[in-house]
mmCIF file with all atom_site columns, C-alpha atoms in Angstrom:
data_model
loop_
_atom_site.group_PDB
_atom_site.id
_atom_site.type_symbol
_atom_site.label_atom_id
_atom_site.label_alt_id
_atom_site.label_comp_id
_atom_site.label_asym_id
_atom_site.label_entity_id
_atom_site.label_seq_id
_atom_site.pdbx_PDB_ins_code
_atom_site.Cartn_x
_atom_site.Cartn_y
_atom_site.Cartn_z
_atom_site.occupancy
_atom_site.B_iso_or_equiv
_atom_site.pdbx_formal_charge
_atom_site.auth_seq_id
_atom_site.auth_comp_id
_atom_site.auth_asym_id
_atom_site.auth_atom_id
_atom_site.pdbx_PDB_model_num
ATOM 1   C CA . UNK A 1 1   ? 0.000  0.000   0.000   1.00 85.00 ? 1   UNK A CA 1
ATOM 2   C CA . UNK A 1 2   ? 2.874  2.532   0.242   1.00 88.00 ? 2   UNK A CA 1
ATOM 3   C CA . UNK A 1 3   ? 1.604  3.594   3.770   1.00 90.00 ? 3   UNK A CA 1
ATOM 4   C CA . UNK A 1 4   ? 4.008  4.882   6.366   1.00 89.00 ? 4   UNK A CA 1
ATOM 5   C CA . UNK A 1 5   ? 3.200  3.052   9.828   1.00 84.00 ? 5   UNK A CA 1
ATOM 6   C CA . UNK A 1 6   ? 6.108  4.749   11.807  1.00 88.00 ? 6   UNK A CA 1
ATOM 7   C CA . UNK A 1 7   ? 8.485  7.204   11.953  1.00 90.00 ? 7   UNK A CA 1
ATOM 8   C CA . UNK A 1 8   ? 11.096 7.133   14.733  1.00 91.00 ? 8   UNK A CA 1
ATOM 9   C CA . UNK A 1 9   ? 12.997 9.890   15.874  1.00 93.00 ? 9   UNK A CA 1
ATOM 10  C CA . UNK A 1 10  ? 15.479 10.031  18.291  1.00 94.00 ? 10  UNK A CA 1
ATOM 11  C CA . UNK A 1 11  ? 18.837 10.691  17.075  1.00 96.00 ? 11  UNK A CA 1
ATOM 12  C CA . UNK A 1 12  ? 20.560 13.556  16.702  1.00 96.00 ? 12  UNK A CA 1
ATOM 13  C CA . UNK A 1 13  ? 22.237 13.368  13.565  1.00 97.00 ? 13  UNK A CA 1
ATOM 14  C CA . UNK A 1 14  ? 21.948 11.414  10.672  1.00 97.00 ? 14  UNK A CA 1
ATOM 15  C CA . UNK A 1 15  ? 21.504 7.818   10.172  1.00 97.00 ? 15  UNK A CA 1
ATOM 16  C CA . UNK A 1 16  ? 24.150 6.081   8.037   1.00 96.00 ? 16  UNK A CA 1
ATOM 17  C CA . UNK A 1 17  ? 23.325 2.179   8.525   1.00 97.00 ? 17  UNK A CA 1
ATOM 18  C CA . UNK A 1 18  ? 19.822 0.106   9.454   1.00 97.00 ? 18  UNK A CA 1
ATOM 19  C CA . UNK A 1 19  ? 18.872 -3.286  9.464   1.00 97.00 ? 19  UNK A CA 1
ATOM 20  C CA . UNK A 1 20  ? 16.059 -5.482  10.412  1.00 97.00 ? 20  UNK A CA 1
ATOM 21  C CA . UNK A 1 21  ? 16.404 -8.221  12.907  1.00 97.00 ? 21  UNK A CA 1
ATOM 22  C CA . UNK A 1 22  ? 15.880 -11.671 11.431  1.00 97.00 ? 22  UNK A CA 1
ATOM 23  C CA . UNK A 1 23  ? 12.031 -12.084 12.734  1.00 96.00 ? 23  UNK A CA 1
ATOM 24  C CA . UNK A 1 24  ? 11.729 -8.317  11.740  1.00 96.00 ? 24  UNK A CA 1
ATOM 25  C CA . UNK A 1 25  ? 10.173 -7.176  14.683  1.00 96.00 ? 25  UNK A CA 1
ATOM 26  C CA . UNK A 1 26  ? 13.268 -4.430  15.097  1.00 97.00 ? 26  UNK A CA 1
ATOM 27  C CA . UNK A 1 27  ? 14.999 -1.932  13.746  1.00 97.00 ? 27  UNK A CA 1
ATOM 28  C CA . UNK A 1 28  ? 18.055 -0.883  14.325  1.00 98.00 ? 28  UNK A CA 1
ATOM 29  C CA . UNK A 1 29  ? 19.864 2.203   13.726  1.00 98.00 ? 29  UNK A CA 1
ATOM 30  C CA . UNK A 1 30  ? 23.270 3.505   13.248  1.00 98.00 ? 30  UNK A CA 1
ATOM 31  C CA . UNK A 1 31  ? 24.172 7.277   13.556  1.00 98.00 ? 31  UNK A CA 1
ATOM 32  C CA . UNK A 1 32  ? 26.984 10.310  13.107  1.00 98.00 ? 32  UNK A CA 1
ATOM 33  C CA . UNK A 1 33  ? 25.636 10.969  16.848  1.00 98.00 ? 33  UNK A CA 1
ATOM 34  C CA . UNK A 1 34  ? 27.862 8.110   18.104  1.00 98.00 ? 34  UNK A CA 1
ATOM 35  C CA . UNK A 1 35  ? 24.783 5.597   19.102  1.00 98.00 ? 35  UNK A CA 1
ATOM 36  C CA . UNK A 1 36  ? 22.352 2.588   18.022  1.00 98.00 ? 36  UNK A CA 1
ATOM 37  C CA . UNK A 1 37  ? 18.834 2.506   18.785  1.00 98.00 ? 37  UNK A CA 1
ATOM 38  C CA . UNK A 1 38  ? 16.480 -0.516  18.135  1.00 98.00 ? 38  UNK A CA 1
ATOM 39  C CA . UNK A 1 39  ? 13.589 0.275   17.366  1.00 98.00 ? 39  UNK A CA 1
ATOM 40  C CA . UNK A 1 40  ? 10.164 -2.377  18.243  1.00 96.00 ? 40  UNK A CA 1
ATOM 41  C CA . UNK A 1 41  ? 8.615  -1.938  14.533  1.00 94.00 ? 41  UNK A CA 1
ATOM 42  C CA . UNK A 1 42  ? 4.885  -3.388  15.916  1.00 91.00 ? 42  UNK A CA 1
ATOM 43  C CA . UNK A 1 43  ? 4.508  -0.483  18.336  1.00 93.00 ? 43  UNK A CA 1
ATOM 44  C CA . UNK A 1 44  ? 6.791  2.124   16.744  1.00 91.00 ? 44  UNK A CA 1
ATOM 45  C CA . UNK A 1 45  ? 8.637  3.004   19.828  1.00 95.00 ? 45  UNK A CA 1
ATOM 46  C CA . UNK A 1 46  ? 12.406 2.565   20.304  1.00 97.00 ? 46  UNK A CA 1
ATOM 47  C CA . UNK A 1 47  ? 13.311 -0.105  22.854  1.00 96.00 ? 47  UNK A CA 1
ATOM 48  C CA . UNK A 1 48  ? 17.282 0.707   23.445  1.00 97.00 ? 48  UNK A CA 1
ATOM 49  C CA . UNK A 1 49  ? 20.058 3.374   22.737  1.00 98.00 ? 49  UNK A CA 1
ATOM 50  C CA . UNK A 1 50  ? 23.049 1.659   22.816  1.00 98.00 ? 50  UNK A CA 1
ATOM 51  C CA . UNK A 1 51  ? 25.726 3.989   23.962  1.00 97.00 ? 51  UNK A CA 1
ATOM 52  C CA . UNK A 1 52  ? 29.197 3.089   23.695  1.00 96.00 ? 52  UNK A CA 1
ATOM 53  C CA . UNK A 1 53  ? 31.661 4.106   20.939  1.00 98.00 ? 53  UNK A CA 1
ATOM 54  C CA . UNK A 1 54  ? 32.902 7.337   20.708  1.00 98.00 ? 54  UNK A CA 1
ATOM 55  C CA . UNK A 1 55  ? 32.505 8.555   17.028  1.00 98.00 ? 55  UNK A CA 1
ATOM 56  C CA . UNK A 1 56  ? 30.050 7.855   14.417  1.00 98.00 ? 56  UNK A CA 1
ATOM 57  C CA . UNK A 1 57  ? 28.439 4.386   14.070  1.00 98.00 ? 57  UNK A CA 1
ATOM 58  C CA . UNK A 1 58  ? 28.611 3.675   9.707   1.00 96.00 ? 58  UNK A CA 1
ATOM 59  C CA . UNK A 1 59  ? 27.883 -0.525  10.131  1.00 98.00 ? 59  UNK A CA 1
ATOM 60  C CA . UNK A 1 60  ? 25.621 -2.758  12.506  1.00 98.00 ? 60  UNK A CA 1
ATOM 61  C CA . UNK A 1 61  ? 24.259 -6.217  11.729  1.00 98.00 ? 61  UNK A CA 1
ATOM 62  C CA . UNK A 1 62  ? 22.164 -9.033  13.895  1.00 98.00 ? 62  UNK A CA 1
ATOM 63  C CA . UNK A 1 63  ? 23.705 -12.377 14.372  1.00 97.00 ? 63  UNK A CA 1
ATOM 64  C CA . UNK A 1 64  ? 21.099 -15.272 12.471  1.00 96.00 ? 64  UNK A CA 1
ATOM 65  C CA . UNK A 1 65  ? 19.398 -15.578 15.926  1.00 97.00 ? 65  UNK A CA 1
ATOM 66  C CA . UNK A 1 66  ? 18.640 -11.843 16.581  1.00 97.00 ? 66  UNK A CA 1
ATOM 67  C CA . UNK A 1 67  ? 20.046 -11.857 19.987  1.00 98.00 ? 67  UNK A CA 1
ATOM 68  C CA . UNK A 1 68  ? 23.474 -10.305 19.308  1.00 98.00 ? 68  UNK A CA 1
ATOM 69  C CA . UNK A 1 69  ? 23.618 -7.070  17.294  1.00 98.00 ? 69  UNK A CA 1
ATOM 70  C CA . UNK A 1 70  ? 27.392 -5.281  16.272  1.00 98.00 ? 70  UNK A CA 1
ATOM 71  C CA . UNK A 1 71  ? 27.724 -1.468  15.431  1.00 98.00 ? 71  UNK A CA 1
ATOM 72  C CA . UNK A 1 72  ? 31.332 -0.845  13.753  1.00 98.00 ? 72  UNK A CA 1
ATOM 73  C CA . UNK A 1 73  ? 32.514 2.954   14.393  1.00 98.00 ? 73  UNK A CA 1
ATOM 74  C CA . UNK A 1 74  ? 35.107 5.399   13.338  1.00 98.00 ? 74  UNK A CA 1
ATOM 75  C CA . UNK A 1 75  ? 36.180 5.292   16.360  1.00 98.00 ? 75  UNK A CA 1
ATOM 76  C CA . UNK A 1 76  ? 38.092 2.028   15.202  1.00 98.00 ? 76  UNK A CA 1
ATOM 77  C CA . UNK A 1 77  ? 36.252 -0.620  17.181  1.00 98.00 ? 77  UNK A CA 1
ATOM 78  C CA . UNK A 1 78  ? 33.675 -2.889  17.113  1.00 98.00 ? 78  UNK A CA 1
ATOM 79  C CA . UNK A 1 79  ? 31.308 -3.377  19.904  1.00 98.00 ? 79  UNK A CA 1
ATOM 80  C CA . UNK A 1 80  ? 28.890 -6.762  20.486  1.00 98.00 ? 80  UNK A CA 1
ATOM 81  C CA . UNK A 1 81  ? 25.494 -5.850  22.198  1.00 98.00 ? 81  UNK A CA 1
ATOM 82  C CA . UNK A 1 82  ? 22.961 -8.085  23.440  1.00 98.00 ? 82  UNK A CA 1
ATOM 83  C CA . UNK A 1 83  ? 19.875 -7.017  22.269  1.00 98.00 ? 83  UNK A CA 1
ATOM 84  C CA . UNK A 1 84  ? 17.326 -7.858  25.057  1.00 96.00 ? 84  UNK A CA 1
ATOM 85  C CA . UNK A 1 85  ? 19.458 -5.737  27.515  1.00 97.00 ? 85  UNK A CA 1
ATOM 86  C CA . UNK A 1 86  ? 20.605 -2.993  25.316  1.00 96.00 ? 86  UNK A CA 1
ATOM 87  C CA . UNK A 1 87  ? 24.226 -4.240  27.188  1.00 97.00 ? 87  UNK A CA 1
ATOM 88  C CA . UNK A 1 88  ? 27.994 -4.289  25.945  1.00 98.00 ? 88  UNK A CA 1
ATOM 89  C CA . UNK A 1 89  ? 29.334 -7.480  25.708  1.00 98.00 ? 89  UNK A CA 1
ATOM 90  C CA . UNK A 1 90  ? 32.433 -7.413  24.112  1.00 97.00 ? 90  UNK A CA 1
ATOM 91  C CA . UNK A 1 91  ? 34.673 -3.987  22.505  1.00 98.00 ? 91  UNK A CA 1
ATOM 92  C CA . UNK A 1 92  ? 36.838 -5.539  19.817  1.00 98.00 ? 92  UNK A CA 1
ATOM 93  C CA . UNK A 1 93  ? 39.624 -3.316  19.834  1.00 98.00 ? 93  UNK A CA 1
ATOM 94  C CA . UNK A 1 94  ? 42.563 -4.500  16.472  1.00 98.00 ? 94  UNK A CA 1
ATOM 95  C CA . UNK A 1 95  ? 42.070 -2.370  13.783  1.00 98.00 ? 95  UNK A CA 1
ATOM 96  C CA . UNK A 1 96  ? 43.714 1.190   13.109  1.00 98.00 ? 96  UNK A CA 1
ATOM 97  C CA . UNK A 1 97  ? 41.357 2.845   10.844  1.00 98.00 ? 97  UNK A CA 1
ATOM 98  C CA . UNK A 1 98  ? 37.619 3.329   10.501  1.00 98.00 ? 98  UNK A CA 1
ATOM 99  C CA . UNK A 1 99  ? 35.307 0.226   10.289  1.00 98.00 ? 99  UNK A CA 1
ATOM 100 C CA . UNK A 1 100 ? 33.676 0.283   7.594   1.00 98.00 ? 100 UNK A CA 1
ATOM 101 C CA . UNK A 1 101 ? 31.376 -3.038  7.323   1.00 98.00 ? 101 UNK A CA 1
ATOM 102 C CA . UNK A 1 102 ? 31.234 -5.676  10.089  1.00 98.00 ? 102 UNK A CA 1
ATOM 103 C CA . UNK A 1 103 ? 28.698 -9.180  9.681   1.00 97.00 ? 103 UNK A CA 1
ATOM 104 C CA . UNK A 1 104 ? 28.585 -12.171 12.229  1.00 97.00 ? 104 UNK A CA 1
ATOM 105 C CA . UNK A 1 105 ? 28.672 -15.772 10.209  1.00 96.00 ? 105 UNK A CA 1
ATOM 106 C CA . UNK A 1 106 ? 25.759 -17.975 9.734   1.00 94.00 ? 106 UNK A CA 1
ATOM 107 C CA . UNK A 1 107 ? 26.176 -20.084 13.137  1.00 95.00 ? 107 UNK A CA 1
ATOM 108 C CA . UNK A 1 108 ? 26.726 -16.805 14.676  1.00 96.00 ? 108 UNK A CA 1
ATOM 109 C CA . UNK A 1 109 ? 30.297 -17.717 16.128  1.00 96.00 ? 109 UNK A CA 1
ATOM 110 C CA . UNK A 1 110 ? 32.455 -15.622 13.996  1.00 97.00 ? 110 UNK A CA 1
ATOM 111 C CA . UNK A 1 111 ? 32.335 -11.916 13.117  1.00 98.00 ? 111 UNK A CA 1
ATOM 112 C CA . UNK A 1 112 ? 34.261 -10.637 10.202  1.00 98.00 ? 112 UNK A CA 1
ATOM 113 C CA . UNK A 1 113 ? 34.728 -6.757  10.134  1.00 98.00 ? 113 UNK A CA 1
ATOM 114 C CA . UNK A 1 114 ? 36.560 -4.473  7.213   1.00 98.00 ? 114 UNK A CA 1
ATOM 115 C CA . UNK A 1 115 ? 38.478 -1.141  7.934   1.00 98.00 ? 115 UNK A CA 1
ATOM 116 C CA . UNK A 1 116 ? 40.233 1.672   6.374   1.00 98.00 ? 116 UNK A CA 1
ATOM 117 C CA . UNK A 1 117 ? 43.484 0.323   7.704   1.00 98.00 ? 117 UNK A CA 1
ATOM 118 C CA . UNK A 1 118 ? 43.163 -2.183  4.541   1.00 98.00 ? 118 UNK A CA 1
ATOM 119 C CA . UNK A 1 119 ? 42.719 -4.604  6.978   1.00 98.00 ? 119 UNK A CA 1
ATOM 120 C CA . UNK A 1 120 ? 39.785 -7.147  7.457   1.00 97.00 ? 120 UNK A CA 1
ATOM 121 C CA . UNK A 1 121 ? 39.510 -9.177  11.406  1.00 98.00 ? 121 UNK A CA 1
ATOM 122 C CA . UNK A 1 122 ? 38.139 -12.297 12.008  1.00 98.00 ? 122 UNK A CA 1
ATOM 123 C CA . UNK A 1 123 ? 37.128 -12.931 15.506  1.00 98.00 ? 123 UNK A CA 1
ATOM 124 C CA . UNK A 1 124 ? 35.272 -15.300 17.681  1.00 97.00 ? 124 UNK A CA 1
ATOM 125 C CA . UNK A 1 125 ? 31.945 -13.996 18.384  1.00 97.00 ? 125 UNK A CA 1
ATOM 126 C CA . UNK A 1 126 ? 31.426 -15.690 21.994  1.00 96.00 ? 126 UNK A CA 1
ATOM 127 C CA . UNK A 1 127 ? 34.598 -14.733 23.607  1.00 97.00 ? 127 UNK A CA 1
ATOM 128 C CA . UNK A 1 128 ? 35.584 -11.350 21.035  1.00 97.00 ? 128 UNK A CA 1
ATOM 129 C CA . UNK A 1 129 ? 38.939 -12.691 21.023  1.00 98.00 ? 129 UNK A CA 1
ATOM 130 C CA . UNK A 1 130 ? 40.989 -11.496 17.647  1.00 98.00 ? 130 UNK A CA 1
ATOM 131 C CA . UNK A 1 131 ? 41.629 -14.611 15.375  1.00 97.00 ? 131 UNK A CA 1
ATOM 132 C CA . UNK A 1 132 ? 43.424 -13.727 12.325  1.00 97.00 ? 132 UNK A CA 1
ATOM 133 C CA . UNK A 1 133 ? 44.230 -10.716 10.291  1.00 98.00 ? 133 UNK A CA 1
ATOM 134 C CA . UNK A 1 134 ? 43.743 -10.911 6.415   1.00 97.00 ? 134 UNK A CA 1
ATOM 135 C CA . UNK A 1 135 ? 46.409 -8.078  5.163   1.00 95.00 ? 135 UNK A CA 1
ATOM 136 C CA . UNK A 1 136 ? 46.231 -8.534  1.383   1.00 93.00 ? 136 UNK A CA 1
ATOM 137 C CA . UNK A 1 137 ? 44.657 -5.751  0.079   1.00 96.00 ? 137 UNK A CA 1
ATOM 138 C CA . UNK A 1 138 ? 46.805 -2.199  -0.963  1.00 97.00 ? 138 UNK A CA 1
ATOM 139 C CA . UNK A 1 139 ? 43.915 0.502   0.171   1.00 98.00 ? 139 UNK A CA 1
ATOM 140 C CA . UNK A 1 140 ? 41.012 0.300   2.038   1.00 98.00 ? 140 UNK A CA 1
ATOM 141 C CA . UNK A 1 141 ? 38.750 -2.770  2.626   1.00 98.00 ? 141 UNK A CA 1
ATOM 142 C CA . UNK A 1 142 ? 35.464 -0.799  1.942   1.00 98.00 ? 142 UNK A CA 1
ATOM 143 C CA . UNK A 1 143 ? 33.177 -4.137  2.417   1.00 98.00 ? 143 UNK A CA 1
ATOM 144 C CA . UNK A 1 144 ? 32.706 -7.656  4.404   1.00 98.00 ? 144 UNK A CA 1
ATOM 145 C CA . UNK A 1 145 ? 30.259 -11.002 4.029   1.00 97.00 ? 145 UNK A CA 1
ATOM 146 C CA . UNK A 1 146 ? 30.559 -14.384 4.681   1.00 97.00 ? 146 UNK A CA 1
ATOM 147 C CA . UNK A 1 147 ? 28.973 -16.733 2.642   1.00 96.00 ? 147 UNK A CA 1
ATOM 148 C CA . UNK A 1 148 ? 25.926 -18.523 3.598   1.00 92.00 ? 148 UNK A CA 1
ATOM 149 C CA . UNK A 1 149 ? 27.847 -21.904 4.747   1.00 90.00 ? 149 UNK A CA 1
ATOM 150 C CA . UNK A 1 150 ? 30.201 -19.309 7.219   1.00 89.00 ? 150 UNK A CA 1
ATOM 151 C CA . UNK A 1 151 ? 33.260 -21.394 5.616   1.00 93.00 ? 151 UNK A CA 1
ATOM 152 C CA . UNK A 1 152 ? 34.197 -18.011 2.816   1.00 97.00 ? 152 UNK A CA 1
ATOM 153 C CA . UNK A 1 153 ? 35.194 -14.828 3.684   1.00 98.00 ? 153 UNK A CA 1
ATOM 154 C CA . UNK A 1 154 ? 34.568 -11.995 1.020   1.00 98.00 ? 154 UNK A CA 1
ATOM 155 C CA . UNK A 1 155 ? 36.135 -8.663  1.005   1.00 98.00 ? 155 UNK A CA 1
ATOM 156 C CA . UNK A 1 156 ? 36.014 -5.275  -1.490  1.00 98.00 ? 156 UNK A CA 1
ATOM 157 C CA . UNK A 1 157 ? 38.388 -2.547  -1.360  1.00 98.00 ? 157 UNK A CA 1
ATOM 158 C CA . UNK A 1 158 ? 39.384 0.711   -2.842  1.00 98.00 ? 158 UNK A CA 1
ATOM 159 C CA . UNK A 1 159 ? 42.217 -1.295  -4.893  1.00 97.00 ? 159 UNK A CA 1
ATOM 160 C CA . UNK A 1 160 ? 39.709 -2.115  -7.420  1.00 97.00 ? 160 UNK A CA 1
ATOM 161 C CA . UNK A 1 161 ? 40.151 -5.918  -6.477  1.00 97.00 ? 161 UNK A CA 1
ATOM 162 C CA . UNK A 1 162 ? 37.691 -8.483  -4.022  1.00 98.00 ? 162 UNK A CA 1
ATOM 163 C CA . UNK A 1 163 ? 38.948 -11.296 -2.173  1.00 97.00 ? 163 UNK A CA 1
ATOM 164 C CA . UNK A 1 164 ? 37.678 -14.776 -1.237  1.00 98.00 ? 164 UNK A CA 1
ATOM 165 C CA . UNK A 1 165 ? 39.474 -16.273 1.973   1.00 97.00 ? 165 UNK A CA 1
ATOM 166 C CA . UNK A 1 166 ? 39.144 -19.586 3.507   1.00 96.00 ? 166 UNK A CA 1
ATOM 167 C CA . UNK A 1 167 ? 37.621 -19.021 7.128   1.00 95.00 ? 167 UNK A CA 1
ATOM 168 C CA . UNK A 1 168 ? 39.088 -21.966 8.219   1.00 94.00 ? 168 UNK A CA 1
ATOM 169 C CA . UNK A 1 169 ? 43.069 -21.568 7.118   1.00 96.00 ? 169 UNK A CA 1
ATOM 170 C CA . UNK A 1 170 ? 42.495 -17.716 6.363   1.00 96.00 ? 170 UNK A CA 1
ATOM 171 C CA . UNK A 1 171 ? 44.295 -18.303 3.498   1.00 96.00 ? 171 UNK A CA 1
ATOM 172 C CA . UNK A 1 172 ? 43.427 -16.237 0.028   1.00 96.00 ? 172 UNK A CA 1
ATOM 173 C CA . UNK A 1 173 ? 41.569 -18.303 -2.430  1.00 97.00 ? 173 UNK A CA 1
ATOM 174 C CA . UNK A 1 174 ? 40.421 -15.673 -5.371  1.00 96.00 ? 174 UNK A CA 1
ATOM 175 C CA . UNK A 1 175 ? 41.786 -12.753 -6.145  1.00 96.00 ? 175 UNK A CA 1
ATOM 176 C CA . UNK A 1 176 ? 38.732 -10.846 -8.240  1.00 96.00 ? 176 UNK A CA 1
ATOM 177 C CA . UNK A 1 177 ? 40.529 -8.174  -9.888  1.00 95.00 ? 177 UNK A CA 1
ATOM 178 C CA . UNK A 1 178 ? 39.053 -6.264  -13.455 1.00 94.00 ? 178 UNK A CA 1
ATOM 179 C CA . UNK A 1 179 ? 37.314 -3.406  -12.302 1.00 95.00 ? 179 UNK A CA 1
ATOM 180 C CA . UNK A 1 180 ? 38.814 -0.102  -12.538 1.00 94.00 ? 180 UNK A CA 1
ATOM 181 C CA . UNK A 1 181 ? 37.652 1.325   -9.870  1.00 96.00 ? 181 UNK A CA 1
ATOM 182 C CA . UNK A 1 182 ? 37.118 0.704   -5.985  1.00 97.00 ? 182 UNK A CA 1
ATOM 183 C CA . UNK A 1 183 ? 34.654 -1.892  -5.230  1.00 97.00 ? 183 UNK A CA 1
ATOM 184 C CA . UNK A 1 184 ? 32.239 -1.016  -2.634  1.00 97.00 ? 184 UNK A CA 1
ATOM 185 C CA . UNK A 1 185 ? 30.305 -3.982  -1.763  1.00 97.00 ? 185 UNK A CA 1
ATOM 186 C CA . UNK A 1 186 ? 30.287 -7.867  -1.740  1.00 97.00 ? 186 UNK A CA 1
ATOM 187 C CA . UNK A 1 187 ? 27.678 -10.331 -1.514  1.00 94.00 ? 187 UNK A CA 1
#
């Protein structure tokens, strides 16, 4: 029908990043004013600010299960909330440049995140211990995924190139190079 149910407000600056939980029954938001909010999409109202990093928030994502949400920052971290308490969990603290895309794995026990330090982290998502670092690309890694099976790590950069990694030996698989350009996203 094209009909607006809600609009939430409550941020005070713009909002760079959203994403439904997997049962879509929240929002969440990412904003220049350094928080998260989720959002309960039946009633309209928000249910938590998540307050934590200390610049701007530009990537979140929910785990598969919707109980674990992460917001990526310029402030060079990564922080893993629980999402029925609004709490911190874990800060993962590694990279030393802006995040710019972070996404938990299928079985939810590995995050991967991407930075402007041309770096992309792999990390275990119970503990937020640091794993590995992949360091293969020459500018920044502007985008993250796994693949569906959580076994393939994809990343795009400002180099022009992607990469496919094994998650399991981390080791470079593909090199997608052709474009002449930076590549923003992978899927």
């Amino acid at each position: 029908t094209g009909k607006c149910f809600y609009t939430f407000r409550g941020h005070s600056a713009e909002i760079v990043c959203l994403s439904f939980n997997p049962q879509s029954t929240l929002l969440a938001t990412g904003s220049m004013d350094t928080t998260a909010k989720l959002w309960d999409v039946e009633k309209g109202e928000e249910v938590a600010t998540l307050n934590g990093h200390s610049a701007e928030i530009i990537a979140l994502s929910f785990n598969t299960t919707g109980d674990r949400i992460i917001t990526g920052s310029f402030d060079h971290t990564v922080a893993v909330w629980d999402v029925g308490t609004g709490r911190l969990l874990h800060t993962l603290i590694g990279h030393r440049g802006e995040i710019s895309s972070a996404q938990f794995n299928w079985d939810c026990s590995l995050i991967v995140t991407g930075s402007m330090d041309k770096t992309c982290m792999l990390w275990d998502a119970v503990t937020g211990t640091h794993i590995a670092t992949l360091a293969a690309h020459s500018k920044e890694v502007l985008d993250v995924c796994f693949d569906y099976a959580g076994q393939r790590i994809a990343t795009a950069s400002a180099d022009g190139s992607a990469r496919v990694y094994n998650a399991g030996t981390k080791q470079c698989i593909a090199k997608l190079e052709g474009h002449e350009d930076e590549v923003s996203k992978v899927s």
